[in-house]
mmCIF file of C-alpha atoms in Angstrom:
data_model
loop_
_atom_site.group_PDB
_atom_site.id
_atom_site.type_symbol
_atom_site.label_atom_id
_atom_site.label_comp_id
_atom_site.label_asym_id
_atom_site.label_seq_id
_atom_site.Cartn_x
_atom_site.Cartn_y
_atom_site.Cartn_z
ATOM 1 C CA MET A 1 111.275 86.451 75.881
ATOM 2 C CA ILE A 2 110.435 89.962 77.249
ATOM 3 C CA LEU A 3 109.056 92.963 75.456
ATOM 4 C CA VAL A 4 109.876 96.191 77.243
ATOM 5 C CA GLN A 5 108.395 99.306 75.547
ATOM 6 C CA CYS A 6 110.793 101.686 77.280
ATOM 7 C CA GLN A 7 113.661 101.126 79.771
ATOM 8 C CA THR A 8 114.096 104.505 81.103
ATOM 9 C CA LYS A 9 114.357 103.814 84.803
ATOM 10 C CA GLU A 10 112.894 106.239 87.297
ATOM 11 C CA LYS A 11 111.903 105.735 90.928
ATOM 12 C CA GLU A 12 110.775 102.338 91.979
ATOM 13 C CA GLY A 13 111.118 101.183 88.341
ATOM 14 C CA GLU A 14 108.565 103.752 86.835
ATOM 15 C CA THR A 15 108.868 104.559 83.061
ATOM 16 C CA ASP A 16 107.180 107.001 81.031
ATOM 17 C CA LYS A 17 105.419 103.949 79.186
ATOM 18 C CA THR A 18 103.983 100.925 80.554
ATOM 19 C CA PRO A 19 106.311 97.989 80.212
ATOM 20 C CA SER A 20 104.805 94.788 78.625
ATOM 21 C CA PHE A 21 105.948 91.265 79.506
ATOM 22 C CA LEU A 22 105.503 88.239 77.258
ATOM 23 C CA ILE A 23 104.282 85.297 79.283
ATOM 24 C CA ASP A 24 105.073 82.030 77.562
ATOM 25 C CA ARG A 25 106.711 78.729 77.916
ATOM 26 C CA THR A 26 110.160 79.849 76.930
ATOM 27 C CA SER A 27 110.780 81.489 80.294
ATOM 28 C CA ILE A 28 109.661 78.401 82.450
ATOM 29 C CA LEU A 29 112.305 77.081 84.778
ATOM 30 C CA PRO A 30 112.575 74.482 87.487
ATOM 31 C CA PHE A 31 111.664 75.996 90.971
ATOM 32 C CA ASP A 32 115.301 75.454 92.344
ATOM 33 C CA GLU A 33 116.728 77.505 89.495
ATOM 34 C CA LEU A 34 114.626 80.645 90.325
ATOM 35 C CA VAL A 35 115.343 81.018 94.044
ATOM 36 C CA SER A 36 118.442 82.407 95.647
ATOM 37 C CA GLU A 37 117.479 81.565 99.256
ATOM 38 C CA ILE A 38 114.996 79.189 100.733
ATOM 39 C CA GLU A 39 113.860 77.893 104.056
ATOM 40 C CA PHE A 40 111.230 75.420 105.181
ATOM 41 C CA ILE A 41 109.653 76.400 108.557
ATOM 42 C CA PRO A 42 107.607 73.647 110.174
ATOM 43 C CA LEU A 43 104.527 74.925 112.149
ATOM 44 C CA VAL A 44 104.986 72.780 115.191
ATOM 45 C CA ALA A 45 101.619 72.340 117.283
ATOM 46 C CA PRO A 46 101.914 71.354 120.930
ATOM 47 C CA LYS A 47 101.393 67.587 121.352
ATOM 48 C CA ASP A 48 98.326 66.245 123.083
ATOM 49 C CA THR A 49 96.314 69.456 122.075
ATOM 50 C CA LEU A 50 93.158 69.765 119.843
ATOM 51 C CA ILE A 51 94.913 72.453 117.718
ATOM 52 C CA ASN A 52 94.115 71.510 114.082
ATOM 53 C CA LEU A 53 96.464 73.213 111.656
ATOM 54 C CA SER A 54 95.558 71.073 108.681
ATOM 55 C CA CYS A 55 93.435 73.149 106.164
ATOM 56 C CA ASN A 56 93.510 73.669 102.480
ATOM 57 C CA VAL A 57 92.349 77.344 102.901
ATOM 58 C CA SER A 58 94.293 79.502 105.330
ATOM 59 C CA GLU A 59 95.672 82.974 105.991
ATOM 60 C CA LEU A 60 99.218 83.829 106.816
ATOM 61 C CA VAL A 61 100.864 87.149 108.088
ATOM 62 C CA VAL A 62 104.565 87.339 108.871
ATOM 63 C CA HIS A 63 106.012 90.059 111.128
ATOM 64 C CA ASP A 64 108.066 89.551 114.322
ATOM 65 C CA LYS A 65 106.042 86.231 114.543
ATOM 66 C CA ILE A 66 104.209 84.025 112.069
ATOM 67 C CA TYR A 67 100.452 84.372 112.318
ATOM 68 C CA TYR A 68 98.313 81.445 110.680
ATOM 69 C CA ALA A 69 94.597 81.153 110.563
ATOM 70 C CA SER A 70 92.577 78.238 109.494
ATOM 71 C CA ARG A 71 89.490 78.642 107.516
ATOM 72 C CA CYS A 72 88.366 75.132 107.669
ATOM 73 C CA PHE A 73 86.431 72.746 110.070
ATOM 74 C CA GLN A 74 84.106 75.681 111.271
ATOM 75 C CA ASP A 75 87.149 76.601 113.312
ATOM 76 C CA LEU A 76 88.688 79.962 112.170
ATOM 77 C CA SER A 77 91.173 79.801 114.944
ATOM 78 C CA ILE A 78 94.289 82.175 114.742
ATOM 79 C CA HIS A 79 97.628 80.857 115.944
ATOM 80 C CA SER A 80 101.112 82.614 116.409
ATOM 81 C CA PHE A 81 104.518 80.972 116.030
ATOM 82 C CA ASP A 82 107.926 82.293 116.457
ATOM 83 C CA LEU A 83 109.974 82.644 113.379
ATOM 84 C CA GLU A 84 111.261 79.130 113.699
ATOM 85 C CA GLY A 85 107.731 77.745 113.695
ATOM 86 C CA ASN A 86 107.203 76.992 117.463
ATOM 87 C CA HIS A 87 103.874 77.428 118.699
ATOM 88 C CA LEU A 88 103.219 80.565 121.076
ATOM 89 C CA GLN A 89 99.413 81.211 121.402
ATOM 90 C CA SER A 90 96.070 80.433 119.847
ATOM 91 C CA TRP A 91 92.775 82.430 119.833
ATOM 92 C CA ASN A 92 89.295 81.962 118.602
ATOM 93 C CA ARG A 93 86.339 84.393 118.857
ATOM 94 C CA LYS A 94 84.339 82.968 115.989
ATOM 95 C CA GLY A 95 80.647 83.738 116.313
ATOM 96 C CA ASP A 96 78.024 86.316 115.567
ATOM 97 C CA GLY A 97 77.901 88.120 119.040
ATOM 98 C CA PRO A 98 79.703 91.197 120.104
ATOM 99 C CA GLU A 99 83.445 91.448 119.709
ATOM 100 C CA GLU A 100 83.312 88.085 117.663
ATOM 101 C CA TYR A 101 84.042 87.488 113.888
ATOM 102 C CA PRO A 102 81.689 85.539 111.998
ATOM 103 C CA ALA A 103 84.108 84.786 109.066
ATOM 104 C CA LEU A 104 87.587 85.217 108.179
ATOM 105 C CA HIS A 105 88.629 86.467 104.832
ATOM 106 C CA GLY A 106 91.939 88.258 105.574
ATOM 107 C CA MET A 107 94.215 89.465 108.373
ATOM 108 C CA ILE A 108 96.134 92.714 108.594
ATOM 109 C CA ILE A 109 98.746 93.423 111.409
ATOM 110 C CA GLU A 110 99.762 96.987 112.225
ATOM 111 C CA ASN A 111 101.403 98.343 115.366
ATOM 112 C CA ASP A 112 100.640 95.395 117.382
ATOM 113 C CA GLU A 113 96.840 95.424 116.320
ATOM 114 C CA LEU A 114 95.325 92.631 114.383
ATOM 115 C CA TYR A 115 92.544 93.445 111.883
ATOM 116 C CA ILE A 116 90.180 90.637 110.724
ATOM 117 C CA SER A 117 88.187 91.178 107.699
ATOM 118 C CA THR A 118 84.866 89.433 107.780
ATOM 119 C CA GLY A 119 84.230 89.615 103.932
ATOM 120 C CA ARG A 120 81.060 91.529 104.675
ATOM 121 C CA GLY A 121 82.595 95.186 104.626
ATOM 122 C CA VAL A 122 83.290 94.938 108.292
ATOM 123 C CA LEU A 123 86.692 94.814 110.074
ATOM 124 C CA LEU A 124 87.203 93.823 113.685
ATOM 125 C CA LYS A 125 90.393 95.222 115.497
ATOM 126 C CA TYR A 126 92.090 93.372 118.333
ATOM 127 C CA GLY A 127 95.154 94.038 120.431
ATOM 128 C CA LEU A 128 98.153 91.703 120.494
ATOM 129 C CA PRO A 129 99.369 89.689 122.113
ATOM 130 C CA GLU A 130 96.272 89.634 124.529
ATOM 131 C CA PHE A 131 93.762 89.428 121.689
ATOM 132 C CA ASP A 132 91.628 92.051 123.373
ATOM 133 C CA PHE A 133 88.841 93.423 121.355
ATOM 134 C CA ARG A 134 89.289 97.166 120.378
ATOM 135 C CA LYS A 135 86.575 98.301 117.828
ATOM 136 C CA GLU A 136 84.445 97.342 114.831
ATOM 137 C CA ILE A 137 84.985 99.182 111.631
ATOM 138 C CA LYS A 138 82.259 99.460 109.047
ATOM 139 C CA LEU A 139 83.672 99.938 105.574
ATOM 140 C CA GLY A 140 80.236 100.354 103.815
ATOM 141 C CA GLU A 141 77.659 98.312 102.148
ATOM 142 C CA PHE A 142 79.238 95.806 99.850
ATOM 143 C CA ASN A 143 78.016 92.390 98.540
ATOM 144 C CA PHE A 144 81.307 90.803 99.234
ATOM 145 C CA VAL A 145 84.735 92.275 100.078
ATOM 146 C CA PRO A 146 87.336 89.963 99.190
ATOM 147 C CA THR A 147 90.504 92.010 99.795
ATOM 148 C CA VAL A 148 91.210 94.839 102.255
ATOM 149 C CA SER A 149 94.506 96.791 102.480
ATOM 150 C CA LEU A 150 95.474 99.488 104.973
ATOM 151 C CA ILE A 151 96.326 103.018 103.579
ATOM 152 C CA SER A 152 96.311 104.971 106.865
ATOM 153 C CA PRO A 153 94.452 104.597 110.175
ATOM 154 C CA GLU A 154 91.567 106.536 108.502
ATOM 155 C CA SER A 155 91.534 105.052 105.014
ATOM 156 C CA TRP A 156 91.368 101.664 103.479
ATOM 157 C CA LEU A 157 91.607 100.370 99.871
ATOM 158 C CA ILE A 158 89.160 97.490 99.348
ATOM 159 C CA SER A 159 87.823 95.424 96.482
ATOM 160 C CA SER A 160 84.184 94.313 96.023
ATOM 161 C CA GLU A 161 83.110 91.159 94.107
ATOM 162 C CA PRO A 162 81.527 91.801 90.632
ATOM 163 C CA THR A 163 78.584 89.861 89.448
ATOM 164 C CA ASN A 164 79.190 86.896 87.284
ATOM 165 C CA LYS A 165 79.424 88.443 83.924
ATOM 166 C CA ALA A 166 79.315 92.059 84.454
ATOM 167 C CA ARG A 167 82.072 94.640 83.942
ATOM 168 C CA GLU A 168 82.151 96.736 87.096
ATOM 169 C CA LYS A 169 84.454 99.083 89.058
ATOM 170 C CA ILE A 170 85.760 96.781 91.903
ATOM 171 C CA PHE A 171 88.302 98.879 93.814
ATOM 172 C CA HIS A 172 87.347 101.502 96.310
ATOM 173 C CA VAL A 173 89.127 103.845 98.805
ATOM 174 C CA VAL A 174 87.010 104.142 101.882
ATOM 175 C CA ASP A 175 86.962 106.489 104.850
ATOM 176 C CA PRO A 176 84.800 104.753 107.525
ATOM 177 C CA LYS A 177 84.880 107.640 109.841
ATOM 178 C CA ALA A 178 83.395 109.940 107.247
ATOM 179 C CA LYS A 179 81.326 107.167 105.857
ATOM 180 C CA ALA A 180 82.660 108.058 102.238
ATOM 181 C CA ALA A 181 84.050 105.898 99.455
ATOM 182 C CA LYS A 182 85.777 106.820 96.312
ATOM 183 C CA THR A 183 85.491 104.224 93.634
ATOM 184 C CA LEU A 184 88.569 103.886 91.358
ATOM 185 C CA PRO A 185 88.294 103.906 87.451
ATOM 186 C CA ILE A 186 89.142 100.268 86.904
ATOM 187 C CA LEU A 187 86.721 98.010 85.232
ATOM 188 C CA SER A 188 86.818 94.196 85.966
ATOM 189 C CA LEU A 189 86.130 91.742 83.080
ATOM 190 C CA PRO A 190 83.347 89.244 82.542
ATOM 191 C CA TYR A 191 84.181 86.142 84.811
ATOM 192 C CA SER A 192 86.764 87.851 86.896
ATOM 193 C CA GLY A 193 84.750 87.122 89.878
ATOM 194 C CA GLU A 194 85.016 83.291 88.946
ATOM 195 C CA LEU A 195 88.787 83.671 89.685
ATOM 196 C CA ASN A 196 90.046 86.462 91.888
ATOM 197 C CA PRO A 197 87.549 89.507 91.883
ATOM 198 C CA GLY A 198 90.123 92.049 93.055
ATOM 199 C CA MET A 199 93.469 91.501 94.834
ATOM 200 C CA ILE A 200 95.768 94.022 96.440
ATOM 201 C CA ALA A 201 99.579 93.916 97.015
ATOM 202 C CA ASP A 202 101.521 96.492 99.174
ATOM 203 C CA MET A 203 104.505 98.420 97.978
ATOM 204 C CA LYS A 204 106.640 100.716 99.740
ATOM 205 C CA GLU A 205 104.942 103.446 97.866
ATOM 206 C CA GLY A 206 101.516 102.699 96.814
ATOM 207 C CA LYS A 207 99.540 99.497 96.023
ATOM 208 C CA LEU A 208 99.344 97.212 93.094
ATOM 209 C CA LEU A 209 95.869 96.077 91.907
ATOM 210 C CA ASN A 210 95.014 92.979 89.989
ATOM 211 C CA PHE A 211 92.101 90.755 89.227
ATOM 212 C CA GLY A 212 91.240 87.679 87.235
ATOM 213 C CA LEU A 213 91.643 87.722 83.498
ATOM 214 C CA SER A 214 93.215 91.145 83.337
ATOM 215 C CA ASP A 215 96.095 91.958 81.062
ATOM 216 C CA THR A 216 97.112 94.881 83.028
ATOM 217 C CA ILE A 217 98.430 95.278 86.620
ATOM 218 C CA TYR A 218 97.553 98.719 87.952
ATOM 219 C CA ARG A 219 99.304 100.991 90.628
ATOM 220 C CA TYR A 220 97.489 103.051 93.136
ATOM 221 C CA GLN A 221 99.399 105.961 94.817
ATOM 222 C CA GLU A 222 98.115 108.948 96.608
ATOM 223 C CA GLY A 223 94.781 108.883 94.789
ATOM 224 C CA ILE A 224 96.190 108.396 91.242
ATOM 225 C CA VAL A 225 95.805 104.988 89.381
ATOM 226 C CA LYS A 226 98.236 104.219 86.527
ATOM 227 C CA PRO A 227 99.027 101.140 84.578
ATOM 228 C CA TYR A 228 102.197 99.326 86.148
ATOM 229 C CA ILE A 229 102.853 96.602 83.596
ATOM 230 C CA THR A 230 100.827 94.744 80.959
ATOM 231 C CA LEU A 231 100.799 91.097 80.320
ATOM 232 C CA ASP A 232 101.148 89.523 76.846
ATOM 233 C CA PHE A 233 100.197 85.796 76.477
ATOM 234 C CA GLY A 234 100.999 85.652 72.873
ATOM 235 C CA ASP A 235 98.989 83.259 70.791
ATOM 236 C CA LYS A 236 97.461 81.791 73.952
ATOM 237 C CA SER A 237 95.616 85.100 74.622
ATOM 238 C CA ILE A 238 91.930 85.088 75.145
ATOM 239 C CA VAL A 239 89.946 86.273 72.076
ATOM 240 C CA THR A 240 87.732 89.251 73.094
ATOM 241 C CA ASP A 241 84.529 87.551 71.551
ATOM 242 C CA ASP A 242 84.938 84.574 73.916
ATOM 243 C CA PHE A 243 83.841 86.833 76.764
ATOM 244 C CA GLU A 244 80.385 86.672 75.256
ATOM 245 C CA LEU A 245 80.149 82.910 75.777
ATOM 246 C CA GLU A 246 77.811 81.557 78.474
ATOM 247 C CA GLY A 247 79.174 80.328 81.685
ATOM 248 C CA GLU A 248 79.646 76.606 80.848
ATOM 249 C CA ALA A 249 80.814 77.276 77.403
ATOM 250 C CA PHE A 250 83.379 79.861 78.582
ATOM 251 C CA VAL A 251 84.717 77.413 81.256
ATOM 252 C CA GLU A 252 85.009 74.651 78.733
ATOM 253 C CA LYS A 253 86.722 76.802 76.083
ATOM 254 C CA ILE A 254 88.988 78.741 78.204
ATOM 255 C CA LEU A 255 89.703 76.598 81.128
ATOM 256 C CA LEU A 256 89.279 73.009 80.493
ATOM 257 C CA SER A 257 90.767 73.048 76.966
ATOM 258 C CA GLN A 258 94.030 74.272 78.259
ATOM 259 C CA ASP A 259 94.253 76.180 74.802
ATOM 260 C CA TYR A 260 94.387 79.651 76.512
ATOM 261 C CA ALA A 261 96.667 81.328 78.990
ATOM 262 C CA PHE A 262 95.629 84.159 81.423
ATOM 263 C CA ASN A 263 96.313 85.986 84.677
ATOM 264 C CA THR A 264 94.308 84.361 87.597
ATOM 265 C CA GLY A 265 94.462 87.602 89.722
ATOM 266 C CA LEU A 266 96.666 86.517 92.561
ATOM 267 C CA ILE A 267 99.384 88.983 93.200
ATOM 268 C CA ASP A 268 102.149 89.666 95.736
ATOM 269 C CA PHE A 269 105.105 92.124 95.826
ATOM 270 C CA SER A 270 108.367 92.105 97.790
ATOM 271 C CA GLU A 271 111.085 94.679 97.458
ATOM 272 C CA GLY A 272 110.885 94.951 93.590
ATOM 273 C CA SER A 273 109.816 91.442 92.870
ATOM 274 C CA LEU A 274 106.200 91.134 91.544
ATOM 275 C CA LYS A 275 104.667 87.621 91.883
ATOM 276 C CA LEU A 276 101.563 86.620 89.920
ATOM 277 C CA MET A 277 99.798 83.263 89.099
ATOM 278 C CA ALA A 278 98.988 82.479 85.469
ATOM 279 C CA TYR A 279 97.048 79.614 83.970
ATOM 280 C CA GLY A 280 97.662 77.417 80.939
ATOM 281 C CA ILE A 281 101.105 78.612 79.763
ATOM 282 C CA GLU A 282 101.822 75.078 78.930
ATOM 283 C CA LYS A 283 99.506 72.206 78.818
ATOM 284 C CA ASN A 284 99.501 69.427 81.439
ATOM 285 C CA LEU A 285 99.267 66.196 79.643
ATOM 286 C CA LEU A 286 98.001 64.515 82.935
ATOM 287 C CA PHE A 287 95.171 67.184 83.325
ATOM 288 C CA ASP A 288 92.064 65.912 85.180
ATOM 289 C CA LYS A 289 89.233 68.415 85.532
ATOM 290 C CA GLY A 290 88.255 66.682 88.778
ATOM 291 C CA SER A 291 91.613 67.233 90.457
ATOM 292 C CA LEU A 292 92.657 70.834 91.096
ATOM 293 C CA SER A 293 96.353 69.848 91.664
ATOM 294 C CA THR A 294 96.573 68.800 87.889
ATOM 295 C CA PHE A 295 95.446 72.270 86.619
ATOM 296 C CA PRO A 296 98.295 74.022 84.743
ATOM 297 C CA PHE A 297 99.047 77.102 87.258
ATOM 298 C CA TYR A 298 102.230 78.849 86.929
ATOM 299 C CA ASP A 299 104.094 81.296 89.477
ATOM 300 C CA VAL A 300 105.385 84.290 87.441
ATOM 301 C CA PHE A 301 107.921 86.616 88.851
ATOM 302 C CA ILE A 302 108.742 89.959 87.368
ATOM 303 C CA SER A 303 111.398 92.666 88.070
ATOM 304 C CA ARG A 304 109.956 95.713 86.554
ATOM 305 C CA SER A 305 112.989 97.824 86.951
ATOM 306 C CA SER A 306 115.354 95.383 85.383
ATOM 307 C CA GLY A 307 113.031 93.934 82.811
ATOM 308 C CA GLU A 308 113.482 90.275 83.966
ATOM 309 C CA LEU A 309 110.857 87.720 84.058
ATOM 310 C CA LYS A 310 110.963 84.139 85.378
ATOM 311 C CA ILE A 311 108.206 81.466 85.472
ATOM 312 C CA THR A 312 107.814 78.082 87.330
ATOM 313 C CA LYS A 313 105.157 75.401 87.724
ATOM 314 C CA ALA A 314 102.988 76.449 90.801
ATOM 315 C CA LEU A 315 103.019 73.969 93.551
ATOM 316 C CA LEU A 316 99.837 75.482 95.134
ATOM 317 C CA SER A 317 96.577 76.246 93.516
ATOM 318 C CA VAL A 318 94.680 79.540 92.861
ATOM 319 C CA ARG A 319 93.051 79.191 96.282
ATOM 320 C CA ASN A 320 96.256 79.930 98.097
ATOM 321 C CA ASN A 321 97.696 83.439 98.689
ATOM 322 C CA SER A 322 101.215 83.987 99.465
ATOM 323 C CA TYR A 323 102.596 86.667 101.930
ATOM 324 C CA SER A 324 105.517 88.846 101.438
ATOM 325 C CA THR A 325 107.828 91.017 103.626
ATOM 326 C CA GLY A 326 111.645 91.753 103.662
ATOM 327 C CA GLY A 327 112.329 90.692 100.174
ATOM 328 C CA TYR A 328 110.975 87.103 100.799
ATOM 329 C CA PHE A 329 107.724 85.349 99.749
ATOM 330 C CA TYR A 330 106.052 83.001 102.116
ATOM 331 C CA GLN A 331 103.551 80.277 101.295
ATOM 332 C CA VAL A 332 101.701 77.565 103.332
ATOM 333 C CA MET A 333 102.172 74.002 102.311
ATOM 334 C CA GLN A 334 99.838 71.533 103.693
ATOM 335 C CA GLN A 335 100.805 67.821 104.005
ATOM 336 C CA SER A 336 99.247 67.117 100.589
ATOM 337 C CA ASP A 337 101.248 70.009 99.009
ATOM 338 C CA TRP A 338 104.736 68.906 100.465
ATOM 339 C CA GLN A 339 103.948 65.267 99.742
ATOM 340 C CA ARG A 340 103.176 66.154 96.056
ATOM 341 C CA ALA A 341 106.385 68.061 95.917
ATOM 342 C CA LEU A 342 108.318 65.033 97.048
ATOM 343 C CA ASP A 343 106.684 62.956 94.546
ATOM 344 C CA LEU A 344 107.479 65.370 91.780
ATOM 345 C CA GLY A 345 110.956 66.248 92.890
ATOM 346 C CA TYR A 346 109.657 69.910 92.862
ATOM 347 C CA PHE A 347 112.394 71.417 95.123
ATOM 348 C CA GLY A 348 115.311 69.673 93.348
ATOM 349 C CA LYS A 349 118.520 70.393 95.173
ATOM 350 C CA TYR A 350 116.565 71.737 98.194
ATOM 351 C CA GLU A 351 114.626 68.651 98.783
ATOM 352 C CA GLU A 352 116.895 67.520 101.838
ATOM 353 C CA LEU A 353 116.076 70.687 103.468
ATOM 354 C CA LEU A 354 112.208 70.004 103.136
ATOM 355 C CA LEU A 355 112.872 66.327 104.515
ATOM 356 C CA ASN A 356 114.653 67.859 107.675
ATOM 357 C CA SER A 357 111.798 70.078 108.166
ATOM 358 C CA ILE A 358 109.180 67.215 108.117
ATOM 359 C CA GLU A 359 111.038 65.570 110.716
ATOM 360 C CA LYS A 360 110.463 68.330 113.108
ATOM 361 C CA LEU A 361 106.771 68.335 112.703
ATOM 362 C CA SER A 362 104.681 66.933 115.825
ATOM 363 C CA ASP A 363 102.069 65.726 113.368
ATOM 364 C CA GLU A 364 102.641 64.841 109.838
ATOM 365 C CA GLU A 365 99.454 66.461 108.785
ATOM 366 C CA ASP A 366 100.691 69.945 110.063
ATOM 367 C CA PRO A 367 101.737 72.562 107.544
ATOM 368 C CA ILE A 368 105.144 73.850 106.527
ATOM 369 C CA VAL A 369 105.760 77.481 105.489
ATOM 370 C CA LEU A 370 107.919 77.817 102.323
ATOM 371 C CA LYS A 371 110.167 80.998 102.542
ATOM 372 C CA PHE A 372 112.079 82.170 99.523
ATOM 373 C CA ASN A 373 113.299 84.936 97.482
ATOM 374 C CA ILE A 374 113.969 85.301 93.709
ATOM 375 C CA GLY A 375 117.379 85.714 92.178
ATOM 376 C CA PHE A 376 116.954 88.682 89.927
#
C-alpha cells in the first residue's frame, strides 16, 4: 500500500531520500474510520439580519476566533465568530476606492492584523477587531496571484497562475519594500492552471508547495527548495504524451473518462499530517459531468514521518480549501454539503453530532464548520 524509499527519520520527518506513496483504492476508508476527534461547529448568524453566510466559495481562518468570508453574491463580507460558532462582528469594505478591497482571494491573520489578498498582486492590511485600515502592500506585477503565504513581515511566498498549457515557474519569494522577487526553480505542468495553479501550506519550519497534476510535493525552507514526498498513482497515472493533447481532448480523456488519477493541487498540513485532494482513485458509477458533487474527489492524508497513508471520499469539491491549526483540519460545509452527507451516511457513527449541530442553526441555509484530526 505504501512505498517508502528510506525510513531514516530526521527532524520533522526528513529522510535522505524522498519518500514515495502509492495512491490507490486499497487505502480507501470510510470517513469515520479515519478521524480520532471530530466536532461540528454551526455558524450562527443573528436572527432578523441581512447577513448571508450561504456561499459555495468561501475563505476560512481559525485563530482565537473563527473568521469566515463569503465570496458570493457580490458581497465579500468578512464575519467573526467565537470558537463555538456564535457571531461576533461583520465587516465589509468591498470596492475600488482607497482602503477598500476589490476582490477577496485569501485571508491571513498575524498578530491581530488581517491581510486580504486581492488576487491582483496586492495585499490590504487591517487591524483587528476594529478593522481599521493599516496599509497597502504591492507584491509585484503578476497576472493572477492565487495563493499568498507570510514568511516574515518583509517577505512573502506567493504563486502566480501559469498560462493554459505552458510550463512555468510559478512560486516566488517577494520582498515588497525592496521591490524584489526571487523565482523558485519549480516548473508547473501543462493544464496545472485548470485545477490549482499553485498552493502553499504552512509548516512549523518552512512551507509545502503543490500544484495541479504534480506528482511531487515540495518543501521550501530558508531559501532552499527540496522534494518532500512523491505520489505514485500506479496504473492510473497520466501518460506523459497525454499532456500534448488539446484542451477539450485532454479534459475528455483525463477527467471525464475517470480512467486516470491525479493530484488536484489542494494542500494542507497540521502537526505532521499532510492533506491532499486527489481525483479518480476509484470510479464513481453515478458520475455526471454536469454535477460537480459526483466527480470522484478523494481526500488523502499522509504522515511522512511514520509512512502511513489514509484515503477517504471527499465530501467537498476542488473549489473548497481547508484550514489547519493545532493538529486539526477545518472545512466549511454549506447546507448542500451537510445535506448530501446525511443522504450518503458520510459521517457514520458521528451523524448524531451533525444532527445536533444542525438544530442550533438560526437558518438551515447557514454553514457548519467541520473540525477533525486524523488518527495516525
